[in-house]
């Protein structure tokens, strides 16, 4: 299913630009339970998604649906607090609309964040994992369809996760003394959590963590030439590794518990990117 209409993204950017005239340099997408980072912004303009034309809203708990434009870590940033997921029934054009809007607003780089289940045994609940590569197992791709003018059909994904942005994350983690794991994110459609057999399959495929977002946004952003980085908050042990059933409440609670480290690392990361 294709990307959003460029005219719709442009109209959304005009609405945001009227409310927040100074353009952002870095975009952030805040995942499940991780939206509190937006409270860090100073001089912030806050715009509910309902006031941005064509911007899809998320009905999932922990996804506020507010765009924040302001300053943090010495950077002018735009934060999407909440995203639309494919499992909610959104077409790909809606799933990636927010990411395309960040690009249209002028963001040269976008940091995507998410909650994920830990497959790699070293990833305990609360771990922060820099995503260095992904497996798109959603069966979907926003780049399917006519190629929009000036875009490439066969995009390179060798370094989809920007090497310099990853290096900046490692420096920020070291400077703050915050443990930062690294690994491969498997993006699935959801909305069910996986079966233990599926988790064993994902482990065999080389996945470190599993979630239900991010990969489609990365594809859209890479085609737009935007530099991408991503970080997971491991909110639970994946099915079968954990002996207890998984719940969205557990996911949100662990994300809330990791809030302080997540906010500190993200802020330091933005400062490093500016250097
Ligand atoms: N599986 C898929 N998505 C998730 C998980 C999980 O275990 N935890 C948080 N998002």
Short mmCIF file of C-alpha atoms and ligand atoms in Angstrom, two decimals:
data_model
loop_
_atom_site.label_atom_id
_atom_site.label_comp_id
_atom_site.label_asym_id
_atom_site.label_seq_id
_atom_site.Cartn_x
_atom_site.Cartn_y
_atom_site.Cartn_z
CA UNK A 1 0.00 0.00 0.00
CA UNK A 2 1.43 3.35 -1.00
CA UNK A 3 2.78 6.38 0.78
CA UNK A 4 0.54 9.32 1.73
CA UNK A 5 -0.24 11.87 -0.99
CA UNK A 6 2.53 14.52 -0.99
CA UNK A 7 -0.13 17.25 -1.11
CA UNK A 8 -1.72 15.90 2.11
CA UNK A 9 1.66 15.83 3.89
CA UNK A 10 2.39 19.36 2.62
CA UNK A 11 -0.97 20.64 3.92
CA UNK A 12 -0.29 19.07 7.33
CA UNK A 13 3.16 20.72 7.40
CA UNK A 14 1.60 24.11 6.60
CA UNK A 15 -0.76 23.74 9.58
CA UNK A 16 2.15 22.83 11.88
CA UNK A 17 4.30 25.66 10.47
CA UNK A 18 1.57 28.19 11.26
CA UNK A 19 1.54 27.08 14.91
CA UNK A 20 5.33 26.54 15.22
CA UNK A 21 7.14 28.74 12.67
CA UNK A 22 10.75 27.75 13.57
CA UNK A 23 11.38 24.45 11.76
CA UNK A 24 12.68 21.41 13.67
CA UNK A 25 15.99 19.73 12.76
CA UNK A 26 15.42 16.40 14.47
CA UNK A 27 12.20 14.40 14.66
CA UNK A 28 11.27 11.91 17.34
CA UNK A 29 8.53 9.33 17.46
CA UNK A 30 7.73 8.33 21.04
CA UNK A 31 6.43 4.80 21.45
CA UNK A 32 4.14 3.05 23.94
CA UNK A 33 4.56 4.49 27.43
CA UNK A 34 7.54 6.62 26.30
CA UNK A 35 5.63 9.82 25.52
CA UNK A 36 6.73 11.64 28.70
CA UNK A 37 9.96 12.65 26.96
CA UNK A 38 7.95 15.44 25.31
CA UNK A 39 7.69 17.13 28.75
CA UNK A 40 11.43 17.92 28.43
CA UNK A 41 10.90 20.39 25.59
CA UNK A 42 11.28 24.08 26.32
CA UNK A 43 9.50 26.84 24.38
CA UNK A 44 7.20 24.10 23.15
CA UNK A 45 4.23 24.45 20.86
CA UNK A 46 1.84 21.54 21.38
CA UNK A 47 -0.64 20.56 18.70
CA UNK A 48 -3.18 17.73 19.08
CA UNK A 49 -3.21 15.47 16.02
CA UNK A 50 -6.89 16.41 15.55
CA UNK A 51 -5.70 19.92 14.57
CA UNK A 52 -3.33 18.60 11.89
CA UNK A 53 -5.12 17.80 8.61
CA UNK A 54 -4.98 14.08 7.61
CA UNK A 55 -2.95 13.17 10.70
CA UNK A 56 -4.16 9.77 11.90
CA UNK A 57 -4.81 9.25 15.60
CA UNK A 58 -3.92 6.20 17.66
CA UNK A 59 -6.52 4.65 19.89
CA UNK A 60 -3.93 2.69 21.88
CA UNK A 61 -3.40 3.46 25.58
CA UNK A 62 -0.05 5.22 26.09
CA UNK A 63 -0.25 7.07 22.74
CA UNK A 64 -1.39 10.62 23.50
CA UNK A 65 -1.74 11.96 19.95
CA UNK A 66 0.04 15.30 20.35
CA UNK A 67 2.82 16.85 18.25
CA UNK A 68 5.31 18.88 20.31
CA UNK A 69 7.75 21.28 18.64
CA UNK A 70 10.39 22.86 20.87
CA UNK A 71 13.95 22.67 22.13
CA UNK A 72 15.85 20.01 24.06
CA UNK A 73 19.54 19.12 24.30
CA UNK A 74 20.34 22.27 22.32
CA UNK A 75 18.32 21.01 19.36
CA UNK A 76 15.14 22.18 17.71
CA UNK A 77 12.98 19.03 17.70
CA UNK A 78 9.52 17.82 16.77
CA UNK A 79 8.14 14.95 18.88
CA UNK A 80 5.26 12.77 17.84
CA UNK A 81 3.71 11.57 21.08
CA UNK A 82 1.91 8.51 19.81
CA UNK A 83 1.76 6.75 16.46
CA UNK A 84 -0.80 4.99 14.29
CA UNK A 85 -0.22 1.24 14.03
CA UNK A 86 -1.05 -1.11 11.17
CA UNK A 87 -2.78 -3.46 13.63
CA UNK A 88 -5.35 -0.74 14.40
CA UNK A 89 -6.54 -1.10 10.82
CA UNK A 90 -4.63 1.88 9.44
CA UNK A 91 -3.35 1.64 5.86
CA UNK A 92 0.41 2.03 5.39
CA UNK A 93 -0.14 5.62 4.21
CA UNK A 94 -1.52 6.46 7.66
CA UNK A 95 1.06 4.40 9.57
CA UNK A 96 3.89 6.43 7.99
CA UNK A 97 2.04 9.77 7.78
CA UNK A 98 3.65 11.17 10.94
CA UNK A 99 7.14 10.15 9.81
CA UNK A 100 6.57 11.78 6.40
CA UNK A 101 5.31 14.91 8.18
CA UNK A 102 8.54 15.11 10.22
CA UNK A 103 10.50 14.93 6.96
CA UNK A 104 8.30 17.59 5.35
CA UNK A 105 8.83 19.88 8.37
CA UNK A 106 12.55 19.79 7.59
CA UNK A 107 13.87 17.12 9.97
CA UNK A 108 17.19 15.81 8.64
CA UNK A 109 17.16 12.94 11.10
CA UNK A 110 14.43 11.03 12.89
CA UNK A 111 14.78 8.93 16.03
CA UNK A 112 12.07 6.31 16.37
CA UNK A 113 11.35 4.71 19.74
CA UNK A 114 9.20 1.77 20.70
CA UNK A 115 8.35 -0.76 23.37
CA UNK A 116 9.56 -4.25 22.52
CA UNK A 117 9.69 -7.78 23.88
CA UNK A 118 13.18 -9.11 24.63
CA UNK A 119 14.22 -12.25 22.74
CA UNK A 120 17.98 -12.10 23.34
CA UNK A 121 18.41 -13.54 26.85
CA UNK A 122 20.69 -10.66 27.84
CA UNK A 123 17.80 -8.19 27.37
CA UNK A 124 15.97 -7.89 30.67
CA UNK A 125 12.80 -5.80 31.18
CA UNK A 126 13.82 -2.15 31.33
CA UNK A 127 16.81 -2.60 29.01
CA UNK A 128 17.34 0.09 26.37
CA UNK A 129 18.36 -1.32 22.99
CA UNK A 130 19.81 0.65 20.10
CA UNK A 131 18.31 -0.84 16.94
CA UNK A 132 21.14 -1.54 14.49
CA UNK A 133 19.06 -3.42 11.90
CA UNK A 134 15.57 -4.83 11.43
CA UNK A 135 13.50 -7.66 10.02
CA UNK A 136 10.33 -6.39 8.35
CA UNK A 137 7.97 -9.30 9.01
CA UNK A 138 4.77 -7.28 8.74
CA UNK A 139 4.09 -8.53 5.22
CA UNK A 140 3.52 -4.87 4.34
CA UNK A 141 5.55 -2.13 2.72
CA UNK A 142 4.61 1.54 2.26
CA UNK A 143 6.85 1.79 -0.82
CA UNK A 144 4.58 -0.50 -2.87
CA UNK A 145 2.79 1.38 -5.64
CA UNK A 146 3.66 4.16 -8.05
CA UNK A 147 7.00 5.84 -7.34
CA UNK A 148 6.47 9.49 -6.50
CA UNK A 149 8.44 12.04 -8.54
CA UNK A 150 12.08 12.32 -7.51
CA UNK A 151 11.99 9.14 -5.40
CA UNK A 152 13.84 5.87 -5.90
CA UNK A 153 12.02 2.54 -6.05
CA UNK A 154 14.85 0.21 -5.02
CA UNK A 155 16.22 1.86 -1.91
CA UNK A 156 19.41 0.63 -0.25
CA UNK A 157 18.94 -0.66 3.30
CA UNK A 158 22.56 -1.62 4.09
CA UNK A 159 22.86 1.19 6.63
CA UNK A 160 19.18 1.93 7.19
CA UNK A 161 20.10 2.82 10.78
CA UNK A 162 22.55 5.69 10.36
CA UNK A 163 26.07 4.81 11.54
CA UNK A 164 26.84 8.31 12.83
CA UNK A 165 23.57 8.54 14.76
CA UNK A 166 24.27 5.11 16.29
CA UNK A 167 27.78 6.23 17.26
CA UNK A 168 26.29 9.35 18.88
CA UNK A 169 23.92 7.14 20.93
CA UNK A 170 26.85 5.02 22.17
CA UNK A 171 28.79 8.15 23.16
CA UNK A 172 25.76 9.57 24.98
CA UNK A 173 25.20 6.29 26.87
CA UNK A 174 28.89 6.09 27.87
CA UNK A 175 28.93 9.73 28.99
CA UNK A 176 25.85 9.22 31.18
CA UNK A 177 26.84 5.77 32.46
CA UNK A 178 23.59 4.31 31.09
CA UNK A 179 23.69 0.71 29.83
CA UNK A 180 22.76 0.58 26.14
CA UNK A 181 22.26 -2.78 24.47
CA UNK A 182 22.18 -3.23 20.70
CA UNK A 183 20.35 -5.56 18.43
CA UNK A 184 18.03 -6.45 15.59
CA UNK A 185 14.35 -5.48 15.86
CA UNK A 186 11.75 -7.77 14.35
CA UNK A 187 8.70 -5.76 13.28
CA UNK A 188 5.50 -7.82 13.19
CA UNK A 189 1.95 -6.81 12.29
CA UNK A 190 0.35 -7.80 15.63
CA UNK A 191 -1.88 -7.12 17.45
CA UNK A 192 -1.47 -10.37 19.36
CA UNK A 193 1.71 -11.01 21.25
CA UNK A 194 3.69 -13.86 19.70
CA UNK A 195 3.45 -17.56 20.46
CA UNK A 196 6.50 -19.21 22.05
CA UNK A 197 7.07 -21.04 18.72
CA UNK A 198 7.09 -17.71 16.87
CA UNK A 199 9.63 -16.33 19.35
CA UNK A 200 11.88 -19.39 18.78
CA UNK A 201 11.56 -18.74 15.02
CA UNK A 202 12.47 -15.04 15.48
CA UNK A 203 15.48 -16.01 17.61
CA UNK A 204 16.62 -18.38 14.85
CA UNK A 205 16.24 -15.54 12.33
CA UNK A 206 18.57 -13.35 14.38
CA UNK A 207 16.06 -11.06 16.10
CA UNK A 208 17.05 -9.59 19.46
CA UNK A 209 13.68 -7.97 20.20
CA UNK A 210 10.17 -7.93 18.77
CA UNK A 211 7.51 -5.27 18.38
CA UNK A 212 4.64 -4.01 16.24
CA UNK A 213 5.88 -0.71 14.84
CA UNK A 214 8.86 1.22 13.45
CA UNK A 215 9.87 -0.82 10.38
CA UNK A 216 7.33 0.75 7.98
CA UNK A 217 8.29 4.24 9.18
CA UNK A 218 11.97 3.44 8.57
CA UNK A 219 11.20 2.40 4.98
CA UNK A 220 9.29 5.62 4.26
CA UNK A 221 11.98 7.81 5.84
CA UNK A 222 14.83 6.10 4.03
CA UNK A 223 13.12 6.61 0.69
CA UNK A 224 12.80 10.30 1.59
CA UNK A 225 16.55 10.42 2.32
CA UNK A 226 16.06 11.16 6.02
CA UNK A 227 18.69 9.73 8.39
CA UNK A 228 17.14 7.25 10.81
CA UNK A 229 17.98 5.87 14.24
CA UNK A 230 15.84 3.87 16.62
CA UNK A 231 15.78 2.66 20.19
CA UNK A 232 13.63 0.05 21.91
CA UNK A 233 12.68 -0.02 25.54
CA UNK A 234 12.47 -3.71 26.38
CA UNK A 235 9.28 -3.83 28.39
CA UNK A 236 8.94 -7.59 28.84
CA UNK A 237 10.56 -10.92 28.13
CA UNK A 238 9.09 -12.28 24.89
CA UNK A 239 6.54 -15.10 25.02
CA UNK A 240 7.94 -18.43 26.15
CA UNK A 241 11.04 -16.75 27.57
CA UNK A 242 8.69 -15.25 30.13
CA UNK A 243 6.68 -17.83 32.06
CA UNK A 244 3.87 -15.36 32.75
CA UNK A 245 1.26 -14.14 30.22
CA UNK A 246 2.03 -10.78 28.53
CA UNK A 247 -0.16 -7.73 29.04
CA UNK A 248 -0.20 -4.18 27.68
CA UNK A 249 -0.30 -2.98 31.30
CA UNK A 250 3.05 -4.68 31.96
CA UNK A 251 4.45 -3.07 28.80
CA UNK A 252 3.31 0.39 29.92
CA UNK A 253 4.45 -0.11 33.53
CA UNK A 254 7.99 -1.20 32.55
CA UNK A 255 8.24 1.71 30.10
CA UNK A 256 7.20 4.05 32.94
CA UNK A 257 9.84 2.51 35.25
CA UNK A 258 12.52 3.06 32.59
CA UNK A 259 11.34 6.64 32.02
CA UNK A 260 14.17 8.43 33.81
CA UNK A 261 16.99 6.55 32.01
CA UNK A 262 15.16 6.78 28.70
CA UNK A 263 14.69 10.56 29.00
CA UNK A 264 18.29 11.12 30.16
CA UNK A 265 19.75 9.04 27.34
CA UNK A 266 17.57 10.57 24.66
CA UNK A 267 18.43 14.09 25.82
CA UNK A 268 22.17 13.29 25.87
CA UNK A 269 21.84 11.65 22.43
CA UNK A 270 20.31 14.81 20.97
CA UNK A 271 23.14 16.87 22.47
CA UNK A 272 25.72 14.49 20.93
CA UNK A 273 24.03 14.72 17.53
CA UNK A 274 24.44 18.49 17.71
CA UNK A 275 28.22 18.21 18.29
N1 LIG B 1 5.81 -8.52 21.39
C1 LIG B 1 5.41 -7.64 20.46
N2 LIG B 1 5.30 -6.34 20.68
C2 LIG B 1 5.65 -5.89 21.90
C3 LIG B 1 6.08 -6.75 22.91
C4 LIG B 1 6.16 -8.14 22.64
O1 LIG B 1 6.53 -8.97 23.49
N3 LIG B 1 6.33 -5.97 24.00
C5 LIG B 1 6.08 -4.69 23.64
N4 LIG B 1 5.65 -4.64 22.36
#
